Every structure is written in C-alpha cells, then in structure tokens.
Amino acid sequence: TRKEKMNSALAITNFGNHYIDGHDNPAIQFDFVLKGFNHIIGEIDKNMAEASAKLHEDVPNAPEQLPLMAKLDNWQAMKITLEAGIRWAKRYSRLAKIIAENFETEPVRKQELMRIFEICQRVPAEAPEHFDEALQMDHLLQMLKRYEVPETAWPCRPDYWYYPFYKKDVLDDKVMTREDALDYICEFEIRAFEHSRAWSRIYREIMQGSSGPYVWTLGGVKPDGSEFTTFEELYQAWLEQFRAMMWEGIRIREICRGVEMNQLPKPYISATYERCVELGDNSTRVKERGNPWISSLMWMDQLDALAGYSAHFVDMNRKTQDTIIAWNVQTL
C-alpha cells in the first residue's frame, strides 16, 4: 500500500529502521580499545608496513598481493578516524583549560575544568588509569561511533570493565571518595540518555520519549478485552503476528547485509576491533553476528508475559479479565 511504501521509505517500520539509514548498535571490544588509540595505531602501522613490503619488495604474485591493496585502504581509513578522534578529544581538553583560566571564577568548577583538561589530554589516545578517565573514554568512544553511523543504543558494561579502576581509586589508593565516584556514574548515565534521535510518531508512541524501553500490551487493544475469550485465542493471534514480523525482519536483514558489506564501510568501528585491525577488513564483512537484529520488540519479555498471563491469571483463575487489563495498564 501507499502507506507501507511511505513507512519503509521513512525508515519507521519495525525492522527496516535500523538498515535503511545505516543504523547500527555494535558493542565495543573494550579489552582492545581501552589500550588506547595510539596502541591501535601502532598495530595498524605495523600491518601496513608488512603489507607494503609484500607489495613492493616481494616477487609479483597477484593472487596474494591484490587483496593487500584493499586491506591497505581499510587500515589507512582506520588510522585516519583514530587520529581524528584523538584531535577531537584534545579540542575539548583545550576548551576546558581556556574556560578555566579565562572565564570561570568559582574555585571548585575551575578545578573540575582543569581535571577535564587533563583527562581529555590522555584519553582516548592512551589507556585510562583512573575511574573518571575510564568513564570519560567510554563517553568519547560512544559518541565517535555516532559520528560514523546513526545509533541509539549504548552497549556498555561499566560495572565489569571499569570496576578495576573503581577499586584502585576508591578502595585501594583512596584518591577518590565513594560519593565522587557515584557522581561520576550519575553524570555518565545522564550523558548516555541525553543522546537519542528524532523519532517518528510510531516510535514516540511505543517508547514514551525514552531512548530505549518500549511500551507493549498483551490482551488486544479494546478496553474491555473482548477480542479474545480464551488464552488460546490470544496465543494464536500473538503467534501469527510474531511469525510475520520475524520473516519480514529476516528478509530485510539479509538484503541489507549485502549492501552494508560493500557500500557502508565503517573504518572507526572496525578500528576498535582487534580482529579487523589484524585482517585489514571492515567490520561489516565479519561472518558471525553476535546480534543479528532480526528480533521483534522485546520478544523474550512477550513470552514471559504470556506464560505469566496463562499460569497465574487465566489457568488458575486468580484474576478476571477486567482485572488483568487494569493490572496491565498500571504496570506499564
């Protein structure tokens, strides 16, 4: 229909949105990228030197040498993005120092600005050494990804990757109080939720202004729940919808993967993955996908809710249909 064509073109369908606009949500390889951009650039320089030697010094061998030309382009693009990221962070560093030395009069804020100056001088160029540096580096890494590819998720495990920095600063060396660490974490979360995007009407309705959680309902759309008289009717209706959504998602995703591999290179994201740096390949060409993005909205939650709906509210007659609907609305 005309409406469906418009929705697809505007990238507001359930599955089409992530791919029509090149949208992505790759998780950072923290054990690699937290070594610092200069470390990664050193690896890239070594790989480029070896490839260049094979191209210009070895006996001509097209089957082995031709692939190196594409690898050299990928490595060069990775290096350019990493060097740009370092310069970008240092601009924040310089700005913080200018404000502190020339404009800020409040002593505490002046001290905070000078700390920002020190942190952004170090990260992401070098490995972070302290808790505040680790959180700042995460923020810079996440925002750099968004300059390359539109993204709304914030894949991160600060409790896992940054606990060693917390332990060192707060528990062992005691150079930071627990209250200060909590303030940093709160600011980190605020920065994460500041980032979103302009959503179409359908997303505004299902997301309630949030950058991630969706709003969903089981039991139909009529207030009195009259669409379904038995749980089996509800389940079959849900299964039909779920099947259609999954097949639509798989078809769209397979088509878009082919386009991504050749038309949407991602040098910065590729530079943050150790294997891509080793192989000189783009991240869109890796064969396995940890998250294929063909899942419908909160499919695990839907199944959990269906199980609970059946066992606790229908089969065991603990609540009436009207009470179920009221409970559903209140909890959402």
PDB file of C-alpha atoms in Angstrom, residues 78-222:
ATOM      1  CA  MET A  78      41.017   3.202  10.366  1.00  0.00           C
ATOM      2  CA  LYS A  79      44.112   5.251  11.174  1.00  0.00           C
ATOM      3  CA  ILE A  80      42.542   8.465   9.891  1.00  0.00           C
ATOM      4  CA  THR A  81      39.473   8.020  12.107  1.00  0.00           C
ATOM      5  CA  LEU A  82      41.529   7.202  15.208  1.00  0.00           C
ATOM      6  CA  GLU A  83      43.816  10.202  14.722  1.00  0.00           C
ATOM      7  CA  ALA A  84      40.739  12.382  14.203  1.00  0.00           C
ATOM      8  CA  GLY A  85      39.268  11.025  17.448  1.00  0.00           C
ATOM      9  CA  ILE A  86      42.429  11.971  19.353  1.00  0.00           C
ATOM     10  CA  ARG A  87      42.392  15.516  17.945  1.00  0.00           C
ATOM     11  CA  TRP A  88      38.680  15.828  18.687  1.00  0.00           C
ATOM     12  CA  ALA A  89      39.190  14.912  22.359  1.00  0.00           C
ATOM     13  CA  LYS A  90      42.103  17.334  22.677  1.00  0.00           C
ATOM     14  CA  ARG A  91      39.876  20.141  21.426  1.00  0.00           C
ATOM     15  CA  TYR A  92      37.613  19.513  24.431  1.00  0.00           C
ATOM     16  CA  SER A  93      40.716  19.482  26.590  1.00  0.00           C
ATOM     17  CA  ARG A  94      41.890  22.831  25.244  1.00  0.00           C
ATOM     18  CA  LEU A  95      38.412  24.351  25.588  1.00  0.00           C
ATOM     19  CA  ALA A  96      38.142  23.258  29.238  1.00  0.00           C
ATOM     20  CA  LYS A  97      41.502  24.882  30.018  1.00  0.00           C
ATOM     21  CA  ILE A  98      40.596  28.125  28.230  1.00  0.00           C
ATOM     22  CA  ILE A  99      37.357  28.404  30.210  1.00  0.00           C
ATOM     23  CA  ALA A 100      39.092  27.586  33.497  1.00  0.00           C
ATOM     24  CA  GLU A 101      41.913  30.086  33.021  1.00  0.00           C
ATOM     25  CA  ASN A 102      39.998  32.951  31.444  1.00  0.00           C
ATOM     26  CA  PHE A 103      36.324  32.831  32.357  1.00  0.00           C
ATOM     27  CA  GLU A 104      35.491  30.624  35.333  1.00  0.00           C
ATOM     28  CA  THR A 105      35.635  32.297  38.746  1.00  0.00           C
ATOM     29  CA  GLU A 106      34.169  29.594  41.005  1.00  0.00           C
ATOM     30  CA  PRO A 107      37.131  27.677  42.504  1.00  0.00           C
ATOM     31  CA  VAL A 108      35.527  24.207  42.561  1.00  0.00           C
ATOM     32  CA  ARG A 109      34.304  24.454  38.980  1.00  0.00           C
ATOM     33  CA  LYS A 110      37.702  25.770  37.883  1.00  0.00           C
ATOM     34  CA  GLN A 111      39.313  22.685  39.410  1.00  0.00           C
ATOM     35  CA  GLU A 112      36.780  20.429  37.645  1.00  0.00           C
ATOM     36  CA  LEU A 113      37.540  22.044  34.299  1.00  0.00           C
ATOM     37  CA  MET A 114      41.271  21.538  34.774  1.00  0.00           C
ATOM     38  CA  ARG A 115      40.609  17.871  35.513  1.00  0.00           C
ATOM     39  CA  ILE A 116      38.647  17.649  32.238  1.00  0.00           C
ATOM     40  CA  PHE A 117      41.648  19.224  30.534  1.00  0.00           C
ATOM     41  CA  GLU A 118      43.942  16.530  31.966  1.00  0.00           C
ATOM     42  CA  ILE A 119      41.590  13.641  31.172  1.00  0.00           C
ATOM     43  CA  CYS A 120      40.936  14.606  27.556  1.00  0.00           C
ATOM     44  CA  GLN A 121      44.657  15.126  27.023  1.00  0.00           C
ATOM     45  CA  ARG A 122      45.120  11.471  27.899  1.00  0.00           C
ATOM     46  CA  VAL A 123      42.073   9.586  26.597  1.00  0.00           C
ATOM     47  CA  PRO A 124      41.269   8.173  24.140  1.00  0.00           C
ATOM     48  CA  ALA A 125      44.847   8.488  22.888  1.00  0.00           C
ATOM     49  CA  GLU A 126      46.269   6.462  25.785  1.00  0.00           C
ATOM     50  CA  ALA A 127      44.889   3.837  28.135  1.00  0.00           C
ATOM     51  CA  PRO A 128      42.900   5.269  31.069  1.00  0.00           C
ATOM     52  CA  GLU A 129      44.498   4.976  34.500  1.00  0.00           C
ATOM     53  CA  HIS A 130      41.717   6.243  36.762  1.00  0.00           C
ATOM     54  CA  PHE A 131      37.974   5.769  37.177  1.00  0.00           C
ATOM     55  CA  ASP A 132      36.995   9.194  35.844  1.00  0.00           C
ATOM     56  CA  GLU A 133      39.285   8.696  32.844  1.00  0.00           C
ATOM     57  CA  ALA A 134      37.656   5.332  32.047  1.00  0.00           C
ATOM     58  CA  LEU A 135      34.134   6.788  32.123  1.00  0.00           C
ATOM     59  CA  GLN A 136      35.204   9.764  30.017  1.00  0.00           C
ATOM     60  CA  MET A 137      36.842   7.456  27.489  1.00  0.00           C
ATOM     61  CA  ASP A 138      33.667   5.386  27.239  1.00  0.00           C
ATOM     62  CA  HIS A 139      31.657   8.518  26.520  1.00  0.00           C
ATOM     63  CA  LEU A 140      34.097   9.628  23.823  1.00  0.00           C
ATOM     64  CA  LEU A 141      34.131   6.160  22.240  1.00  0.00           C
ATOM     65  CA  GLN A 142      30.352   6.034  22.127  1.00  0.00           C
ATOM     66  CA  MET A 143      29.991   9.495  20.621  1.00  0.00           C
ATOM     67  CA  LEU A 144      32.640   8.825  17.972  1.00  0.00           C
ATOM     68  CA  LYS A 145      30.619   5.815  16.832  1.00  0.00           C
ATOM     69  CA  ARG A 146      27.653   8.095  16.292  1.00  0.00           C
ATOM     70  CA  TYR A 147      29.601  10.409  14.009  1.00  0.00           C
ATOM     71  CA  GLU A 148      30.133   7.411  11.736  1.00  0.00           C
ATOM     72  CA  VAL A 149      26.814   5.543  11.971  1.00  0.00           C
ATOM     73  CA  PRO A 150      23.453   6.587  13.479  1.00  0.00           C
ATOM     74  CA  GLU A 151      22.974   4.741  16.745  1.00  0.00           C
ATOM     75  CA  THR A 152      20.602   4.838  19.692  1.00  0.00           C
ATOM     76  CA  ALA A 153      21.764   2.004  21.933  1.00  0.00           C
ATOM     77  CA  TRP A 154      24.660   2.424  24.374  1.00  0.00           C
ATOM     78  CA  PRO A 155      26.251  -1.054  24.582  1.00  0.00           C
ATOM     79  CA  CYS A 156      28.432  -0.967  27.668  1.00  0.00           C
ATOM     80  CA  ARG A 157      29.292  -2.880  30.847  1.00  0.00           C
ATOM     81  CA  PRO A 158      30.772  -0.229  33.153  1.00  0.00           C
ATOM     82  CA  ASP A 159      30.242  -2.489  36.175  1.00  0.00           C
ATOM     83  CA  TYR A 160      32.553  -5.083  34.612  1.00  0.00           C
ATOM     84  CA  TRP A 161      35.147  -3.131  32.631  1.00  0.00           C
ATOM     85  CA  TYR A 162      35.537  -0.186  34.997  1.00  0.00           C
ATOM     86  CA  TYR A 163      35.425  -1.892  38.369  1.00  0.00           C
ATOM     87  CA  PRO A 164      39.267  -2.304  38.403  1.00  0.00           C
ATOM     88  CA  PHE A 165      39.571   1.488  38.078  1.00  0.00           C
ATOM     89  CA  TYR A 166      36.975   1.994  40.829  1.00  0.00           C
ATOM     90  CA  LYS A 167      38.760  -0.475  43.081  1.00  0.00           C
ATOM     91  CA  LYS A 168      42.114   1.197  42.501  1.00  0.00           C
ATOM     92  CA  ASP A 169      40.915   4.771  43.068  1.00  0.00           C
ATOM     93  CA  VAL A 170      38.234   4.312  45.743  1.00  0.00           C
ATOM     94  CA  LEU A 171      39.104   1.157  47.686  1.00  0.00           C
ATOM     95  CA  ASP A 172      42.878   0.799  47.380  1.00  0.00           C
ATOM     96  CA  ASP A 173      44.567   4.142  46.769  1.00  0.00           C
ATOM     97  CA  LYS A 174      41.659   6.177  48.195  1.00  0.00           C
ATOM     98  CA  VAL A 175      42.257   9.091  45.827  1.00  0.00           C
ATOM     99  CA  MET A 176      38.503   9.306  45.136  1.00  0.00           C
ATOM    100  CA  THR A 177      35.586   9.094  47.555  1.00  0.00           C
ATOM    101  CA  ARG A 178      32.650   6.775  47.004  1.00  0.00           C
ATOM    102  CA  GLU A 179      30.395   9.822  46.762  1.00  0.00           C
ATOM    103  CA  ASP A 180      32.520  11.338  44.000  1.00  0.00           C
ATOM    104  CA  ALA A 181      32.514   8.026  42.131  1.00  0.00           C
ATOM    105  CA  LEU A 182      28.727   7.941  42.391  1.00  0.00           C
ATOM    106  CA  ASP A 183      28.543  11.463  40.981  1.00  0.00           C
ATOM    107  CA  TYR A 184      30.673  10.410  38.026  1.00  0.00           C
ATOM    108  CA  ILE A 185      28.430   7.407  37.384  1.00  0.00           C
ATOM    109  CA  CYS A 186      25.299   9.563  37.533  1.00  0.00           C
ATOM    110  CA  GLU A 187      26.796  12.078  35.108  1.00  0.00           C
ATOM    111  CA  PHE A 188      27.806   9.218  32.832  1.00  0.00           C
ATOM    112  CA  GLU A 189      24.229   7.929  32.779  1.00  0.00           C
ATOM    113  CA  ILE A 190      22.859  11.415  32.116  1.00  0.00           C
ATOM    114  CA  ARG A 191      25.234  11.838  29.165  1.00  0.00           C
ATOM    115  CA  ALA A 192      24.119   8.484  27.789  1.00  0.00           C
ATOM    116  CA  PHE A 193      20.421   9.346  27.994  1.00  0.00           C
ATOM    117  CA  GLU A 194      20.983  12.792  26.506  1.00  0.00           C
ATOM    118  CA  HIS A 195      21.710  11.102  23.216  1.00  0.00           C
ATOM    119  CA  SER A 196      18.764   9.996  21.161  1.00  0.00           C
ATOM    120  CA  ARG A 197      17.255  10.988  17.846  1.00  0.00           C
ATOM    121  CA  ALA A 198      14.135  12.451  16.306  1.00  0.00           C
ATOM    122  CA  TRP A 199      11.553   9.690  16.258  1.00  0.00           C
ATOM    123  CA  SER A 200       8.553   9.259  14.025  1.00  0.00           C
ATOM    124  CA  ARG A 201       5.078   9.074  15.521  1.00  0.00           C
ATOM    125  CA  ILE A 202       5.071   5.287  15.782  1.00  0.00           C
ATOM    126  CA  TYR A 203       8.266   5.303  17.863  1.00  0.00           C
ATOM    127  CA  ARG A 204       7.112   8.178  20.042  1.00  0.00           C
ATOM    128  CA  GLU A 205       4.023   6.172  20.887  1.00  0.00           C
ATOM    129  CA  ILE A 206       5.797   2.922  21.758  1.00  0.00           C
ATOM    130  CA  MET A 207       8.795   4.449  23.524  1.00  0.00           C
ATOM    131  CA  GLN A 208       7.226   7.231  25.637  1.00  0.00           C
ATOM    132  CA  GLY A 209      10.145   9.559  24.994  1.00  0.00           C
ATOM    133  CA  SER A 210      12.723   7.124  26.325  1.00  0.00           C
ATOM    134  CA  SER A 211      15.840   6.261  24.337  1.00  0.00           C
ATOM    135  CA  GLY A 212      15.287   2.538  24.630  1.00  0.00           C
ATOM    136  CA  PRO A 213      12.434   0.815  26.502  1.00  0.00           C
ATOM    137  CA  TYR A 214       9.331   0.033  24.520  1.00  0.00           C
ATOM    138  CA  VAL A 215       5.718   0.072  25.656  1.00  0.00           C
ATOM    139  CA  TRP A 216       3.752  -3.019  24.757  1.00  0.00           C
ATOM    140  CA  THR A 217       0.435  -4.548  25.686  1.00  0.00           C
ATOM    141  CA  LEU A 218      -0.957  -8.065  25.765  1.00  0.00           C
ATOM    142  CA  GLY A 219      -4.658  -8.812  25.512  1.00  0.00           C
ATOM    143  CA  GLY A 220      -5.719  -6.824  22.460  1.00  0.00           C
ATOM    144  CA  VAL A 221      -6.454  -3.142  22.050  1.00  0.00           C
ATOM    145  CA  LYS A 222     -10.105  -2.914  23.134  1.00  0.00           C
TER     146      LYS A 222
END
